[in-house]
Coordinates of C-alpha atoms in Angstrom, one line a residue:
M8 CA -8.6 -5.5 -0.5
S9 CA -4.8 -5.1 -0.5
S10 CA -3.1 -2.4 1.6
S11 CA -1.8 -0.7 -1.6
A12 CA -5.3 -0.5 -3.0
S13 CA -6.6 0.9 0.3
A14 CA -3.9 3.5 0.2
V15 CA -4.8 4.6 -3.3
D16 CA -8.5 4.8 -2.3
S17 CA -7.5 7.0 0.7
Q18 CA -5.4 9.3 -1.5
D19 CA -8.3 9.6 -4.0
D20 CA -10.7 10.5 -1.1
V21 CA -8.2 13.2 0.0
L22 CA -7.9 14.6 -3.5
R23 CA -11.7 14.6 -4.0
Q24 CA -12.6 16.4 -0.8
V25 CA -9.7 18.9 -1.1
S26 CA -10.9 19.6 -4.7
Q27 CA -14.4 20.2 -3.4
V28 CA -13.2 22.7 -0.9
V29 CA -10.9 24.5 -3.4
L30 CA -13.9 24.8 -5.8
A31 CA -16.1 26.1 -3.1
V32 CA -13.6 28.8 -2.2
A33 CA -13.1 29.7 -5.9
R34 CA -16.9 30.0 -6.4
Q35 CA -17.0 32.4 -3.4
L36 CA -19.9 30.6 -1.8
S37 CA -21.0 32.2 1.5
T38 CA -18.1 32.2 4.0
R39 CA -20.0 30.1 6.6
D40 CA -20.9 27.5 3.9
V41 CA -17.2 27.2 2.9
L42 CA -16.1 26.9 6.5
Q43 CA -18.7 24.2 7.1
M44 CA -17.5 22.2 4.1
I45 CA -13.9 22.5 5.3
V46 CA -14.8 21.2 8.8
R47 CA -16.9 18.4 7.4
S48 CA -14.1 17.3 5.0
A49 CA -11.4 17.6 7.7
R50 CA -13.4 15.5 10.2
S51 CA -14.0 12.8 7.5
L52 CA -10.4 12.6 6.4
V53 CA -8.8 12.5 9.9
R54 CA -11.5 10.1 11.0
A55 CA -12.6 12.1 14.0
R56 CA -15.9 12.0 15.8
Y57 CA -16.0 15.7 16.2
A58 CA -14.4 18.8 14.4
A59 CA -14.9 22.5 14.7
L60 CA -13.5 25.8 13.4
G61 CA -13.5 29.0 15.3
V62 CA -12.9 32.6 14.2
P63 CA -12.2 34.8 17.3
D64 CA -13.9 38.1 18.0
D65 CA -12.5 41.0 20.1
Q66 CA -14.7 40.2 23.1
G67 CA -12.9 37.0 24.2
S68 CA -15.4 34.7 22.3
F69 CA -15.8 33.6 18.7
A70 CA -17.5 35.5 15.8
E71 CA -17.8 32.2 13.9
F72 CA -17.8 28.7 15.4
V73 CA -18.7 26.0 13.0
V74 CA -19.1 22.4 14.3
D75 CA -19.4 19.0 12.6
G76 CA -20.3 15.8 14.3
M77 CA -23.0 17.1 16.7
S78 CA -26.7 17.6 16.1
E79 CA -28.3 21.0 16.5
R80 CA -30.0 19.6 19.7
Q81 CA -26.6 18.7 21.2
Q82 CA -25.2 22.1 20.3
K83 CA -28.1 23.9 21.9
A84 CA -27.8 21.8 25.0
I85 CA -24.1 22.8 25.4
G86 CA -25.0 26.5 25.3
P87 CA -23.2 29.5 23.9
V88 CA -20.1 29.2 21.8
P89 CA -17.0 28.7 23.9
R90 CA -14.8 31.4 25.2
Q91 CA -11.1 31.8 24.2
H92 CA -9.9 29.6 27.0
G93 CA -8.1 26.3 27.6
L94 CA -6.4 24.7 24.6
L95 CA -8.5 26.8 22.2
G96 CA -7.0 30.0 23.7
V97 CA -3.5 28.4 23.5
L98 CA -3.9 27.7 19.8
L99 CA -5.0 31.3 19.2
R100 CA -2.2 32.9 21.3
E101 CA 0.7 30.7 20.3
G102 CA -0.3 29.9 16.7
Q103 CA 1.2 26.4 16.8
P104 CA -0.3 22.9 16.2
I105 CA -1.4 20.9 19.3
R106 CA -1.7 17.1 19.3
V107 CA -2.4 15.4 22.6
D108 CA -3.6 11.9 23.6
D109 CA -6.0 13.0 26.3
I110 CA -7.2 16.6 26.4
R111 CA -8.5 16.2 30.0
A112 CA -5.0 15.2 31.2
D113 CA -3.3 18.3 29.7
P114 CA -2.5 21.0 32.3
R115 CA -3.7 23.7 29.8
F116 CA -7.2 22.2 29.7
E117 CA -9.7 24.1 31.9
W118 CA -13.3 22.9 31.6
W119 CA -16.3 22.4 29.4
P120 CA -20.1 22.6 30.1
A121 CA -22.0 19.8 31.7
S122 CA -23.8 18.9 28.5
H123 CA -20.5 18.9 26.5
P124 CA -19.6 15.4 25.1
D125 CA -16.7 13.7 26.7
M126 CA -13.6 14.0 24.6
S127 CA -10.2 12.3 24.7
D128 CA -7.5 12.7 22.0
F129 CA -7.3 16.2 20.5
L130 CA -5.7 17.7 17.4
G131 CA -5.7 21.5 16.7
V132 CA -4.0 23.7 14.2
P133 CA -4.1 27.5 13.7
I134 CA -5.6 29.2 10.6
R135 CA -2.9 31.6 9.6
D136 CA -2.5 34.5 7.2
G137 CA 1.2 35.1 7.3
S138 CA 2.0 36.0 10.9
D139 CA -1.7 36.6 11.8
V140 CA -3.8 33.9 13.4
L141 CA -7.3 34.2 11.8
G142 CA -8.8 31.3 13.7
I143 CA -8.4 27.6 14.7
I144 CA -9.5 24.3 13.4
F145 CA -9.5 21.2 15.6
A146 CA -10.7 17.6 15.7
A147 CA -11.4 15.3 18.7
C148 CA -11.9 11.6 19.4
K149 CA -10.1 9.7 16.6
R150 CA -12.2 6.7 15.5
D151 CA -9.2 4.5 15.0
P152 CA -7.0 3.3 17.9
G153 CA -3.8 5.0 18.6
G154 CA -5.0 8.6 18.4
F155 CA -4.2 11.3 15.8
T156 CA -1.0 11.0 13.7
E157 CA 1.4 13.3 11.9
R158 CA -0.5 12.6 8.7
D159 CA -3.7 13.8 10.4
E160 CA -1.9 16.9 11.5
R161 CA -0.7 17.6 7.9
L162 CA -4.2 17.1 6.5
L163 CA -5.8 19.4 9.1
G164 CA -3.1 22.0 8.3
L165 CA -4.1 21.7 4.6
F166 CA -7.7 22.5 5.4
A167 CA -6.6 25.3 7.7
S168 CA -4.8 26.9 4.7
H169 CA -8.0 26.8 2.7
A170 CA -9.9 28.2 5.6
A171 CA -7.4 31.1 5.6
I172 CA -8.1 31.8 1.9
A173 CA -11.8 31.8 2.5
L174 CA -11.6 34.1 5.5
T175 CA -9.1 36.4 3.7
N176 CA -11.4 36.6 0.6
A177 CA -14.4 37.4 2.9
R178 CA -12.5 40.2 4.6
L179 CA -11.4 41.6 1.2
Y180 CA -14.9 41.4 0.0
E181 CA -16.2 43.3 3.0
R182 CA -13.5 46.0 2.6
G183 CA -14.5 46.3 -1.1
R184 CA -18.1 46.8 -0.1
E185 CA -17.1 49.4 2.4
L186 CA -15.1 51.2 -0.3
S187 CA -18.0 51.0 -2.7
V188 CA -20.3 52.5 -0.1
L189 CA -17.9 55.4 0.4
E190 CA -17.5 55.9 -3.3
E191 CA -21.3 56.0 -3.7
R192 CA -21.7 58.5 -0.8
A193 CA -19.0 60.7 -2.4
R194 CA -20.8 60.6 -5.8
L195 CA -24.2 61.3 -4.2
A196 CA -22.8 64.2 -2.2
R197 CA -21.2 65.6 -5.4
E198 CA -24.4 65.2 -7.4
L199 CA -26.6 66.7 -4.6
H200 CA -24.2 69.6 -4.4
D201 CA -23.9 70.2 -8.1
A202 CA -27.5 69.4 -9.1
V203 CA -29.7 70.3 -6.2
S204 CA -28.1 72.6 -3.6
Q205 CA -27.2 75.3 -6.3
K206 CA -30.8 75.3 -7.5
L207 CA -32.1 75.5 -3.9
F208 CA -29.8 78.5 -3.3
S209 CA -31.3 80.2 -6.5
I210 CA -34.8 79.4 -5.4
R211 CA -34.2 81.1 -2.0
A212 CA -32.7 84.1 -3.7
K213 CA -35.5 84.5 -6.2
A214 CA -38.2 83.9 -3.5
S215 CA -36.6 86.8 -1.4
A216 CA -36.6 89.0 -4.5
A217 CA -40.2 88.3 -5.2
G218 CA -41.1 89.2 -1.7
V219 CA -39.4 92.6 -2.1
L220 CA -41.0 93.2 -5.5
V221 CA -44.6 92.3 -4.6
G222 CA -45.6 95.8 -3.6
R223 CA -43.2 97.7 -5.8
D224 CA -43.4 95.8 -9.1
P225 CA -46.0 93.1 -9.2
D226 CA -45.3 92.0 -12.7
R227 CA -41.6 91.3 -11.9
A228 CA -42.6 89.6 -8.7
V229 CA -44.8 87.2 -10.7
A230 CA -41.9 86.5 -13.1
E231 CA -39.6 85.7 -10.1
I232 CA -42.3 83.4 -8.6
E233 CA -42.7 81.6 -12.0
S234 CA -38.9 81.2 -12.1
V235 CA -39.0 79.8 -8.6
A236 CA -41.6 77.2 -9.7
S237 CA -39.4 76.2 -12.7
L238 CA -36.3 75.8 -10.6
A239 CA -38.2 73.8 -8.0
G240 CA -39.3 71.4 -10.7
Q241 CA -35.7 71.1 -12.0
A242 CA -34.5 70.4 -8.4
H243 CA -37.1 67.8 -7.9
A244 CA -36.2 66.1 -11.1
E245 CA -32.5 66.1 -10.2
L246 CA -33.2 64.8 -6.7
R247 CA -35.3 62.0 -8.3
A248 CA -32.5 61.1 -10.6
V249 CA -30.1 60.8 -7.7
I250 CA -32.6 58.6 -5.8
D251 CA -33.1 56.4 -8.9
G252 CA -29.4 56.0 -9.2
L253 CA -29.1 54.3 -5.7
A254 CA -30.1 50.9 -7.0
P255 CA -28.7 49.5 -10.3
P256 CA -31.3 48.5 -12.8
D257 CA -31.9 45.1 -14.3
L258 CA -30.0 45.3 -17.5
A259 CA -31.6 42.1 -18.8
A260 CA -35.0 43.8 -18.5
G261 CA -33.9 46.8 -20.5
E262 CA -34.1 49.2 -17.6
L263 CA -30.7 50.9 -18.2
A264 CA -31.9 53.6 -20.5
G265 CA -34.7 54.6 -18.3
S266 CA -32.6 54.7 -15.2
L267 CA -29.8 56.7 -16.8
L268 CA -32.2 59.2 -18.4
A269 CA -34.6 59.7 -15.5
G270 CA -34.7 63.3 -14.4
R271 CA -31.9 64.6 -16.7
T272 CA -32.5 68.3 -17.2
H273 CA -29.3 69.6 -18.7
G274 CA -30.8 70.4 -22.1
A275 CA -28.7 68.0 -24.1
E276 CA -30.4 65.2 -26.1
V277 CA -29.4 61.7 -25.0
R278 CA -29.6 58.9 -27.6
F279 CA -29.5 55.4 -26.3
H280 CA -28.9 52.1 -28.1
A281 CA -28.8 48.7 -26.6
E282 CA -28.6 45.2 -28.0
Q283 CA -29.6 41.8 -26.5
L284 CA -26.9 41.0 -24.0
P285 CA -25.6 37.8 -22.6
E286 CA -26.0 37.1 -18.9
L287 CA -23.4 39.2 -17.0
G288 CA -24.3 38.6 -13.3
P289 CA -25.1 41.1 -10.6
Q290 CA -21.5 42.3 -10.1
R291 CA -20.7 43.1 -13.7
E292 CA -24.2 44.6 -14.3
T293 CA -23.5 47.0 -11.5
V294 CA -20.2 47.9 -13.0
V295 CA -21.8 48.6 -16.4
Y296 CA -24.5 50.8 -14.8
R297 CA -22.1 52.8 -12.5
V298 CA -19.6 53.5 -15.3
A299 CA -22.5 54.5 -17.7
Q300 CA -23.9 56.7 -14.9
E301 CA -20.6 58.5 -14.3
A302 CA -19.7 58.9 -17.9
L303 CA -23.1 60.3 -18.9
H304 CA -23.1 62.6 -15.8
N305 CA -19.7 63.9 -17.0
A306 CA -20.8 64.4 -20.6
L307 CA -24.0 66.3 -19.6
R308 CA -22.2 68.4 -17.0
H309 CA -18.9 69.3 -18.7
S310 CA -19.0 68.7 -22.5
G311 CA -21.4 71.3 -23.6
A312 CA -22.5 68.9 -26.4
A313 CA -26.0 69.1 -27.8
V314 CA -26.1 65.3 -28.2
V315 CA -24.7 62.5 -26.0
C316 CA -24.8 58.9 -27.3
V317 CA -24.9 55.9 -25.0
S318 CA -24.6 52.4 -26.6
L319 CA -24.4 48.9 -25.1
T320 CA -23.5 46.1 -27.5
A321 CA -22.2 42.6 -27.6
R322 CA -19.1 42.0 -29.7
R323 CA -17.0 38.8 -29.9
R324 CA -17.8 37.5 -26.4
R325 CA -17.4 41.0 -24.9
V326 CA -19.9 43.5 -23.8
V327 CA -19.1 47.0 -24.8
L328 CA -20.4 50.2 -23.3
E329 CA -19.7 53.5 -25.1
V330 CA -20.6 57.0 -24.0
T331 CA -19.7 59.6 -26.7
D332 CA -20.2 63.3 -27.2
R333 CA -18.9 66.0 -29.7
G334 CA -18.4 68.6 -27.1
R335 CA -15.4 70.5 -25.6
G336 CA -13.2 67.6 -25.0
F337 CA -9.8 67.9 -23.3
A338 CA -6.1 67.3 -24.1
P339 CA -4.6 63.8 -23.4
G340 CA -3.3 63.7 -19.8
A341 CA -5.1 66.9 -18.8
A342 CA -8.5 65.5 -17.8
P343 CA -10.4 68.0 -15.6
G344 CA -10.7 67.0 -12.0
G345 CA -13.9 65.5 -10.7
L346 CA -14.5 63.3 -13.7
G347 CA -14.1 60.1 -11.6
L348 CA -11.9 58.4 -14.2
A349 CA -9.8 56.6 -11.6
S350 CA -13.0 55.3 -10.0
M351 CA -14.4 54.1 -13.4
R352 CA -11.1 52.3 -14.2
E353 CA -11.1 50.6 -10.8
R354 CA -14.7 49.4 -11.3
A355 CA -13.7 48.1 -14.8
A356 CA -10.7 46.2 -13.4
S357 CA -12.8 44.7 -10.5
A358 CA -15.0 43.0 -13.1
G359 CA -12.1 41.8 -15.3
G360 CA -12.6 44.6 -17.9
T361 CA -10.9 47.6 -19.3
L362 CA -11.8 51.3 -19.6
T363 CA -10.6 53.5 -22.4
V364 CA -11.0 57.3 -22.5
R365 CA -10.2 59.2 -25.7
S366 CA -10.7 63.0 -26.0
T367 CA -9.6 65.8 -28.2
P368 CA -10.1 69.5 -27.4
G369 CA -13.0 70.8 -29.5
E370 CA -13.9 67.4 -30.8
G371 CA -15.4 65.6 -27.9
T372 CA -14.9 62.5 -25.7
L373 CA -15.3 58.8 -25.9
V374 CA -15.6 56.6 -22.8
R375 CA -15.5 52.8 -23.6
L376 CA -15.9 50.0 -21.1
E377 CA -15.2 46.4 -22.3
L378 CA -16.1 43.4 -20.2
P379 CA -15.8 39.7 -21.0
A380 CA -19.1 38.1 -21.6

């Protein structure tokens, strides 16, 4: 094979493996799986015997340490993941590439465990997000004579940039989950306060009144006790509705209506219509449910309407949720506080959709969520 043909094959291999990594990051596979693919591809392309990727923790060690080129038995024999020392620590602190012919001869090298394989030439690059060093990726023991080259350094830097994207995405996802948890806690606290705590206060007041009236007016005492029983039933239903709302239903199984309507005791009639829907995936199904939940809650609490309609339909490659009422409504730009409109819009945007709210005083409100199917 000619040298030019060999060069073309090498470029094709680079493009193929880089493409695989880019697709893995885009598909948002588990962070560790993506990092493992990055390390495996990097080791192959720079023709190294060993490669690894480390993400530091705040205890002087590594929260993630992904290795390629060693068996599980070898890794267990070496022991715990390394500390942030030697050239690994230098990479983290200085954030600059390091390429040496013999790691053991470098004055910055310290030591490795007795079961650690013997290594010679070493190439390491930082994983950066702007000025922040998120981790390091390195290779050791070039299979070809002459050690690692500038080309190898550029290739390893390319994979480090993809590792940075994967790690940044993972951090953003975790932050998004934390925000979602906080939002749900706030919603549950609001519902518990509005729906349950007020009824519990009334139950306590009526029970006290019944105690006073038992000897003085038995008939009124009985009426108060019956009222206590009714309020307790309503509180139980409200609490059950809040609990049912903790886990989104399976929309494909037709559970949305039952989950939304469970335990509703506001006196309004809720009419529900749903068509056969395309597969949305867990994230978008959760968005549909949470927006429907919030919109229905608002309509039942604030509209004063006798009927609230909820529909879920498929239109021209879009899934459309609508919650409508013919109640009090409100003027444009003057939505009452506590309706959670900003939260619903953020949820819609997170799934690539849009949220529209239309309302007219005395004529009711429409909340429409549209998501791409």
